[in-house]
Amino acid sequence: MRDIKELSLKELEVKLLSWGKPGYHARQVLSWIYGKGAYEFAKMSDLPVTLRDLLTDEFYILGLRLEDLQRSSDGTDKFLFELKDGNLIEAVGIPAARRVTGCISSQAGCKFACSFCASGLKGFKRNLTCGEMLDEVLYLKHNLEKGQLTHIVFMGTGEPLDNYDNLLKAVRVINSPEAFNIGSRKITISTCGIVPGIRRLQGESLQVELSISLHAADDSLRSRIMPINRKYPLSDLIRCCREYSEKTNRQVTFEYILVKGLNSDLASAKKLSGLLSSLRLAKVNLIPANPVNGSTEKMLPPSEQEVSAFKEYLFKTGVNVTLRKERGQDIQAACGQLRLKHEKN
Ligand code: SAH
C-alpha cells in the first residue's frame, strides 16, 4: 500500500489514465483529501465506485493514528501520533488572535541533542516521509478545536534541513492551490543551523520564512548547549544568514530561549546585539525557557524584570526584537515532552 499524498496532481492523473479512467478525477480526489478531510476513498461520493475500489486497493490516505491529545485551556491542541512502524511524533495547533499555527515534526526523534530540548532525549529514529509530514498538517487542519489553520512552522521534533528533500516536497504541497494552499510566507522552516541546508534553501525560489535556533551568542556556550555549533560555528552561520537575506531579500528570525543564569544577563544581550549587527534584515524572537524534565540543562526562565531588561537592551541597540508568549503551559508544552511521556524504552 502506498501513501497517495506522495503523488503530485500530475502523477495521480497519470495513474488514473493507466487504469483507463479520466484524468480529471485526480483533482476531485485531492479536493476530497485536502479540502474535505476524507480519510477513505469509499466516502468520495462523486467518483465512480470502480475508481474508489481501485484507489482503495492501492493507496491509503492517512498514515498515522492518534495516540493522545491534550487540549490546553488557552486553545493549544497537542497531538501525539503513532506512525505505521510504531514511532511516535507530535504536532501542535496554536491559535492566536488572527492566526492558527500548526507546529509540525520533520523527524521521529532528533540527532542534534540540544541540551534544552526534550526532542533529542531518546535519540534519533528516522526521517519522516513527505506523506507523514502532510499527515500531520491534514490531521490538524480537520481536528483543531478552534479556527482554521493559517500558518505552518517546522518547529516540532527533528531537524527539517536534515531531511531536506522530503521537507521541500511537503512544503510545496502545503503551498499548492490544489492541496493546502497556505502561502509560502506563512510557512516557517526552523533550523539548529545546518549551513549547507540554508545555502540550498537560498537557491529554491520559495518565499518561506527562515528561523534559526540561536540561543547563545558566543561559540563556547553555543557549542555546549547545541553540539551542532562545533560543526557550523557562529561565524559561518551568521555569514550564511547574511548571504541568505541579501540574496532572497527576506528577513531571518533568530530564536533565543532565555534561561536563567545561562544566557539572559546584559552581557549576553550585548554579545547578541553585536553578533547580529552585520545583518540588515534580522529579527530576534525571545522565548522564556520552558522547563524540561530530564534535560541536562537546568532550565528555568529568568524573572520578568530580567526578560524586559534583555529585550530593552536589544531594542535600544537597534535590534528588531519580539517576545514569544508561552502557550499551552498546562499541557507539557515544551517540545517533545508529550512523546517522552509515552515512549517506553
Ligand atoms: N531542529 C529545528 C526545529 C526544532 S524547533 C531547530 O532547531 O530549529 C526548536 C525550537 O523549539 C527552539 O528554537 C525553541 O524555540 C523551541 N524549544 C525547544 N526546547 C524548548 C524549551 N525547553 N523551552 C522553550 N522553547 C523550546
Coordinates of C-alpha atoms and ligand atoms in Angstrom, one line a residue:
M1 CA 0.0 0.0 0.0
R2 CA 1.2 3.5 -0.9
D3 CA 0.6 6.9 0.6
I4 CA -1.4 8.7 -2.0
K5 CA -0.1 12.1 -0.7
E6 CA 3.3 11.2 -2.1
L7 CA 1.8 11.7 -5.6
S8 CA 1.6 15.1 -7.3
L9 CA -1.6 16.0 -9.2
K10 CA 0.2 15.2 -12.4
E11 CA 1.3 11.8 -11.1
L12 CA -2.1 10.9 -9.9
E13 CA -3.6 11.9 -13.3
V14 CA -1.1 9.5 -15.0
K15 CA -2.1 6.8 -12.6
L16 CA -5.8 7.2 -13.3
L17 CA -5.2 7.3 -17.0
S18 CA -3.3 4.0 -16.7
W19 CA -6.5 2.5 -15.2
G20 CA -8.4 3.8 -18.2
K21 CA -10.1 6.5 -16.0
P22 CA -10.4 10.2 -16.9
G23 CA -7.5 12.3 -15.5
Y24 CA -9.8 15.0 -14.2
H25 CA -10.8 12.7 -11.3
A26 CA -7.4 13.4 -9.8
R27 CA -8.4 16.9 -8.8
Q28 CA -11.6 15.6 -7.2
V29 CA -9.6 13.1 -5.2
L30 CA -7.2 15.8 -3.9
S31 CA -10.1 18.1 -3.1
W32 CA -11.7 15.3 -1.0
I33 CA -8.4 14.6 0.8
Y34 CA -7.2 18.2 1.4
G35 CA -10.3 20.2 1.2
K36 CA -12.9 17.9 2.8
G37 CA -10.7 15.8 5.0
A38 CA -11.9 12.5 3.7
Y39 CA -9.7 9.6 5.0
E40 CA -11.4 6.9 3.0
F41 CA -11.8 6.7 -0.8
A42 CA -15.2 5.0 -0.2
K43 CA -16.6 8.3 1.0
M44 CA -15.7 10.2 -2.2
S45 CA -19.3 10.1 -3.4
D46 CA -18.9 11.9 -6.7
L47 CA -16.3 9.3 -8.0
P48 CA -17.3 6.1 -9.8
V49 CA -17.4 3.2 -7.5
T50 CA -14.9 1.2 -9.6
L51 CA -12.4 4.0 -9.2
R52 CA -12.9 4.2 -5.5
D53 CA -12.2 0.5 -5.3
L54 CA -9.1 0.7 -7.4
L55 CA -7.8 3.5 -5.2
T56 CA -8.6 1.6 -2.0
D57 CA -6.7 -1.4 -3.2
E58 CA -3.6 0.5 -4.0
F59 CA -3.4 3.6 -1.7
Y60 CA -4.1 4.8 1.8
I61 CA -4.8 8.5 2.7
L62 CA -3.8 8.9 6.4
G63 CA -0.7 7.1 7.6
L64 CA -1.0 7.9 11.3
R65 CA -3.2 7.2 14.2
L66 CA -4.0 9.5 17.1
E67 CA -2.4 8.2 20.3
D68 CA -3.1 11.0 22.7
L69 CA -4.5 14.6 22.6
Q70 CA -4.0 17.3 25.1
R71 CA -6.2 20.4 24.9
S72 CA -4.9 23.5 26.8
S73 CA -7.2 26.0 28.4
D74 CA -5.7 28.6 26.1
G75 CA -6.8 26.7 23.0
T76 CA -3.5 25.0 22.2
D77 CA -4.0 21.4 21.0
K78 CA -1.2 18.9 21.2
F79 CA -1.5 15.7 19.3
L80 CA 0.6 12.6 19.7
F81 CA 0.5 10.3 16.7
E82 CA 1.7 6.8 16.1
L83 CA 3.2 6.1 12.7
K84 CA 2.7 2.9 10.7
D85 CA 6.0 1.5 12.1
G86 CA 5.1 2.4 15.7
N87 CA 7.2 5.5 16.0
L88 CA 5.6 8.4 17.9
I89 CA 5.6 12.0 16.7
E90 CA 4.0 15.2 18.0
A91 CA 2.2 18.1 16.3
V92 CA 0.7 21.1 17.9
G93 CA -2.1 23.6 16.9
I94 CA -1.7 27.0 18.4
P95 CA -4.5 29.6 17.9
A96 CA -3.7 33.3 18.3
A97 CA -5.5 36.5 17.6
R98 CA -5.6 36.4 13.9
R99 CA -3.9 33.1 13.0
V100 CA -3.8 29.4 13.8
T101 CA -0.3 27.9 13.6
G102 CA 0.4 24.2 13.1
C103 CA 3.7 23.1 14.5
I104 CA 5.0 20.1 12.6
S105 CA 7.6 17.4 13.2
S106 CA 10.0 16.6 10.5
Q107 CA 11.8 13.5 12.0
A108 CA 11.0 10.9 14.6
G109 CA 13.4 11.7 17.4
C110 CA 16.3 14.0 16.8
K111 CA 20.1 13.6 16.4
F112 CA 21.2 17.1 17.4
A113 CA 20.9 16.8 21.2
C114 CA 20.4 20.4 22.1
S115 CA 20.6 20.4 25.9
F116 CA 17.4 22.4 26.5
C117 CA 15.2 20.4 24.2
A118 CA 13.2 17.3 25.0
S119 CA 13.1 16.1 21.4
G120 CA 16.5 14.6 21.3
L121 CA 16.4 12.9 24.7
K122 CA 15.6 9.5 23.3
G123 CA 17.8 9.8 20.3
F124 CA 17.1 9.7 16.6
K125 CA 14.7 7.2 15.0
R126 CA 14.3 8.2 11.3
N127 CA 13.3 10.8 8.8
L128 CA 9.6 11.4 8.2
T129 CA 8.4 10.9 4.7
C130 CA 6.8 13.8 2.8
G131 CA 3.4 12.0 3.3
E132 CA 3.9 11.7 7.0
M133 CA 4.5 15.5 7.4
L134 CA 1.4 16.1 5.3
D135 CA -0.5 13.7 7.5
E136 CA 0.3 16.0 10.5
V137 CA -1.0 19.0 8.6
L138 CA -4.0 17.2 7.3
Y139 CA -5.0 15.9 10.7
L140 CA -4.5 19.3 12.3
K141 CA -6.5 21.0 9.6
H142 CA -9.6 18.9 10.3
N143 CA -9.3 18.3 14.0
L144 CA -8.5 21.6 15.7
E145 CA -10.9 22.7 18.4
K146 CA -10.6 26.4 17.3
G147 CA -10.2 28.1 14.0
Q148 CA -8.7 27.5 10.6
L149 CA -5.1 26.5 10.1
T150 CA -3.4 29.6 8.6
H151 CA 0.4 29.1 9.3
I152 CA 2.8 26.2 9.4
V153 CA 6.1 26.1 11.4
F154 CA 8.5 23.2 11.2
M155 CA 9.4 23.5 14.8
G156 CA 8.2 20.2 16.1
T157 CA 10.6 17.2 16.7
G158 CA 13.6 16.9 14.4
E159 CA 15.7 19.0 12.1
P160 CA 13.9 19.9 8.9
L161 CA 17.1 20.7 7.0
D162 CA 18.5 17.3 7.9
N163 CA 15.5 15.8 5.9
Y164 CA 15.8 18.3 3.1
D165 CA 14.2 16.5 0.1
N166 CA 11.1 15.3 1.9
L167 CA 10.7 18.6 3.6
L168 CA 10.8 20.6 0.4
K169 CA 8.3 18.2 -1.2
A170 CA 6.0 18.7 1.7
V171 CA 6.4 22.4 1.7
R172 CA 5.4 22.6 -2.0
V173 CA 2.2 20.6 -1.3
I174 CA 1.4 22.7 1.7
N175 CA 1.8 25.7 -0.6
S176 CA 0.0 24.4 -3.6
P177 CA -3.5 25.6 -4.5
E178 CA -4.8 22.0 -5.1
A179 CA -3.8 21.0 -1.6
F180 CA -3.5 23.2 1.5
N181 CA -3.0 26.5 -0.3
I182 CA -1.1 28.1 2.6
G183 CA 1.1 30.9 1.3
S184 CA 4.8 30.4 1.4
R185 CA 5.3 33.4 3.7
K186 CA 3.1 31.6 6.2
I187 CA 5.4 28.6 6.2
T188 CA 8.4 28.7 8.6
I189 CA 11.4 26.4 8.4
S190 CA 13.3 26.4 11.7
T191 CA 16.9 25.0 11.9
C192 CA 19.6 24.5 14.5
G193 CA 22.0 25.9 12.0
I194 CA 22.8 23.4 9.2
V195 CA 24.8 25.8 7.0
P196 CA 24.7 23.7 3.7
G197 CA 20.9 23.3 4.1
I198 CA 20.4 27.0 4.5
R199 CA 22.5 27.6 1.3
R200 CA 20.4 25.1 -0.6
L201 CA 17.2 26.7 0.6
Q202 CA 18.5 30.0 -0.6
G203 CA 18.6 28.6 -4.2
E204 CA 15.0 27.4 -4.2
S205 CA 12.7 30.1 -5.4
L206 CA 10.5 29.9 -2.4
Q207 CA 9.4 32.7 -0.2
V208 CA 9.3 30.7 3.1
E209 CA 10.4 32.1 6.4
L210 CA 13.7 31.0 7.8
S211 CA 14.2 30.8 11.5
I212 CA 17.5 30.0 13.3
S213 CA 17.6 28.4 16.7
L214 CA 20.4 30.5 18.1
H215 CA 20.1 30.5 21.9
A216 CA 23.7 31.7 22.5
A217 CA 25.8 34.5 21.0
D218 CA 29.3 33.0 21.7
D219 CA 30.8 29.8 20.4
S220 CA 31.8 28.3 23.7
L221 CA 28.3 28.5 25.2
R222 CA 26.6 27.6 22.0
S223 CA 28.8 24.6 21.4
R224 CA 28.0 23.4 24.9
I225 CA 24.2 23.7 24.6
M226 CA 24.0 23.0 20.9
P227 CA 26.6 20.5 19.7
I228 CA 26.0 21.3 16.0
N229 CA 27.8 24.6 16.7
R230 CA 31.1 22.6 16.7
K231 CA 30.5 21.7 13.1
Y232 CA 29.0 25.1 12.0
P233 CA 30.3 27.8 14.3
L234 CA 28.7 31.2 14.7
S235 CA 30.9 33.0 12.2
D236 CA 29.9 30.5 9.4
L237 CA 26.3 30.5 10.5
I238 CA 25.9 34.3 10.6
R239 CA 27.7 34.8 7.3
C240 CA 25.4 32.3 5.7
C241 CA 22.4 34.0 7.1
R242 CA 23.6 37.4 5.9
E243 CA 24.0 35.9 2.4
Y244 CA 20.6 34.3 2.6
S245 CA 18.9 37.5 3.5
E246 CA 20.8 39.6 0.9
K247 CA 20.1 37.1 -1.9
T248 CA 16.5 36.5 -1.0
N249 CA 15.7 39.9 0.4
R250 CA 14.0 38.1 3.3
Q251 CA 14.3 38.6 7.0
V252 CA 15.9 35.9 9.1
T253 CA 14.4 35.3 12.5
F254 CA 16.7 34.2 15.4
E255 CA 15.1 32.2 18.2
Y256 CA 16.7 32.8 21.6
I257 CA 15.5 30.9 24.6
L258 CA 16.2 32.9 27.8
V259 CA 17.5 30.6 30.5
K260 CA 18.1 31.9 34.0
G261 CA 21.8 32.0 34.9
L262 CA 22.9 30.8 31.4
N263 CA 22.3 33.4 28.6
S264 CA 19.9 36.0 30.0
D265 CA 22.1 38.7 31.5
L266 CA 23.0 42.0 29.9
A267 CA 26.5 40.9 28.9
S268 CA 24.8 38.2 26.8
A269 CA 22.4 40.7 25.3
K270 CA 25.4 42.8 24.3
K271 CA 27.0 39.9 22.6
L272 CA 23.8 39.0 20.8
S273 CA 23.3 42.6 19.6
G274 CA 26.9 42.7 18.4
L275 CA 26.7 39.3 16.6
L276 CA 23.7 40.4 14.6
S277 CA 24.9 43.9 13.8
S278 CA 26.0 43.0 10.3
L279 CA 22.6 41.7 9.3
R280 CA 20.3 44.2 7.8
L281 CA 17.2 42.0 7.8
A282 CA 17.1 40.2 11.1
K283 CA 14.7 39.7 14.0
V284 CA 15.2 38.2 17.4
N285 CA 12.4 36.2 19.0
L286 CA 12.9 35.8 22.7
I287 CA 11.4 32.8 24.4
P288 CA 11.4 32.5 28.2
A289 CA 12.6 28.9 28.8
N290 CA 10.1 26.1 29.3
P291 CA 11.3 23.6 32.0
V292 CA 12.1 20.2 30.6
N293 CA 12.1 17.1 32.8
G294 CA 15.2 15.1 32.3
S295 CA 17.2 17.6 30.3
T296 CA 20.8 18.1 31.1
E297 CA 20.5 21.9 31.4
K298 CA 18.8 23.3 34.4
M299 CA 16.0 25.1 32.5
L300 CA 14.4 27.9 34.4
P301 CA 13.1 31.1 32.8
P302 CA 14.6 34.4 34.1
S303 CA 12.5 36.9 36.1
E304 CA 10.1 39.2 34.2
Q305 CA 12.4 42.1 35.0
E306 CA 15.4 40.3 33.5
V307 CA 13.5 39.4 30.4
S308 CA 12.4 43.0 29.9
A309 CA 15.9 44.4 30.5
F310 CA 17.3 41.9 27.9
K311 CA 14.6 42.9 25.4
E312 CA 15.1 46.6 26.1
Y313 CA 18.9 46.4 25.6
L314 CA 18.3 44.8 22.2
F315 CA 15.7 47.3 21.2
K316 CA 17.9 50.2 22.2
T317 CA 20.8 48.9 20.2
G318 CA 18.7 48.7 17.1
V319 CA 17.7 45.0 17.1
N320 CA 14.2 44.2 15.9
V321 CA 13.0 42.1 18.8
T322 CA 9.8 40.3 19.9
L323 CA 8.9 38.3 23.0
R324 CA 7.1 35.0 22.4
K325 CA 4.2 34.4 24.6
E326 CA 4.2 31.0 26.2
R327 CA 1.4 28.8 25.1
G328 CA 0.0 25.5 26.3
Q329 CA 1.8 25.8 29.7
D330 CA -0.7 23.4 31.3
I331 CA -0.1 20.6 28.7
Q332 CA 3.6 19.7 28.7
A333 CA 4.2 22.5 26.2
A334 CA 8.0 22.1 25.7
C335 CA 9.0 20.4 22.5
G336 CA 9.0 16.6 22.6
Q337 CA 7.5 16.3 26.1
L338 CA 4.3 14.5 25.3
R339 CA 6.2 11.9 23.2
L340 CA 8.7 11.5 26.1
K341 CA 5.9 10.6 28.4
H342 CA 4.6 7.9 26.1
E343 CA 7.9 6.4 24.9
K344 CA 8.5 3.1 26.7
N345 CA 12.2 2.5 26.2
Ligands
SAH1 N1 15.6 21.5 14.8 C1 14.9 22.7 14.5 C2 13.4 22.5 14.8 C3 13.1 22.3 16.2 S1 12.4 23.7 16.9 C4 15.5 23.8 15.2 O1 16.4 23.6 16.0 O2 15.1 25.0 15.0 C5 13.4 24.2 18.1 C6 12.8 25.3 18.9 O3 11.9 24.8 19.9 C7 13.8 26.2 19.6 O4 14.3 27.2 18.8 C8 12.9 26.8 20.6 O5 12.2 27.8 20.0 C9 11.9 25.7 21.0 N2 12.2 25.0 22.2 C10 12.9 23.8 22.4 N3 13.0 23.5 23.7 C11 12.5 24.5 24.4 C12 12.3 24.7 25.7 N4 12.8 23.9 26.7 N5 11.7 25.9 26.1 C13 11.3 26.8 25.1 N6 11.4 26.6 23.8 C14 12.0 25.4 23.4

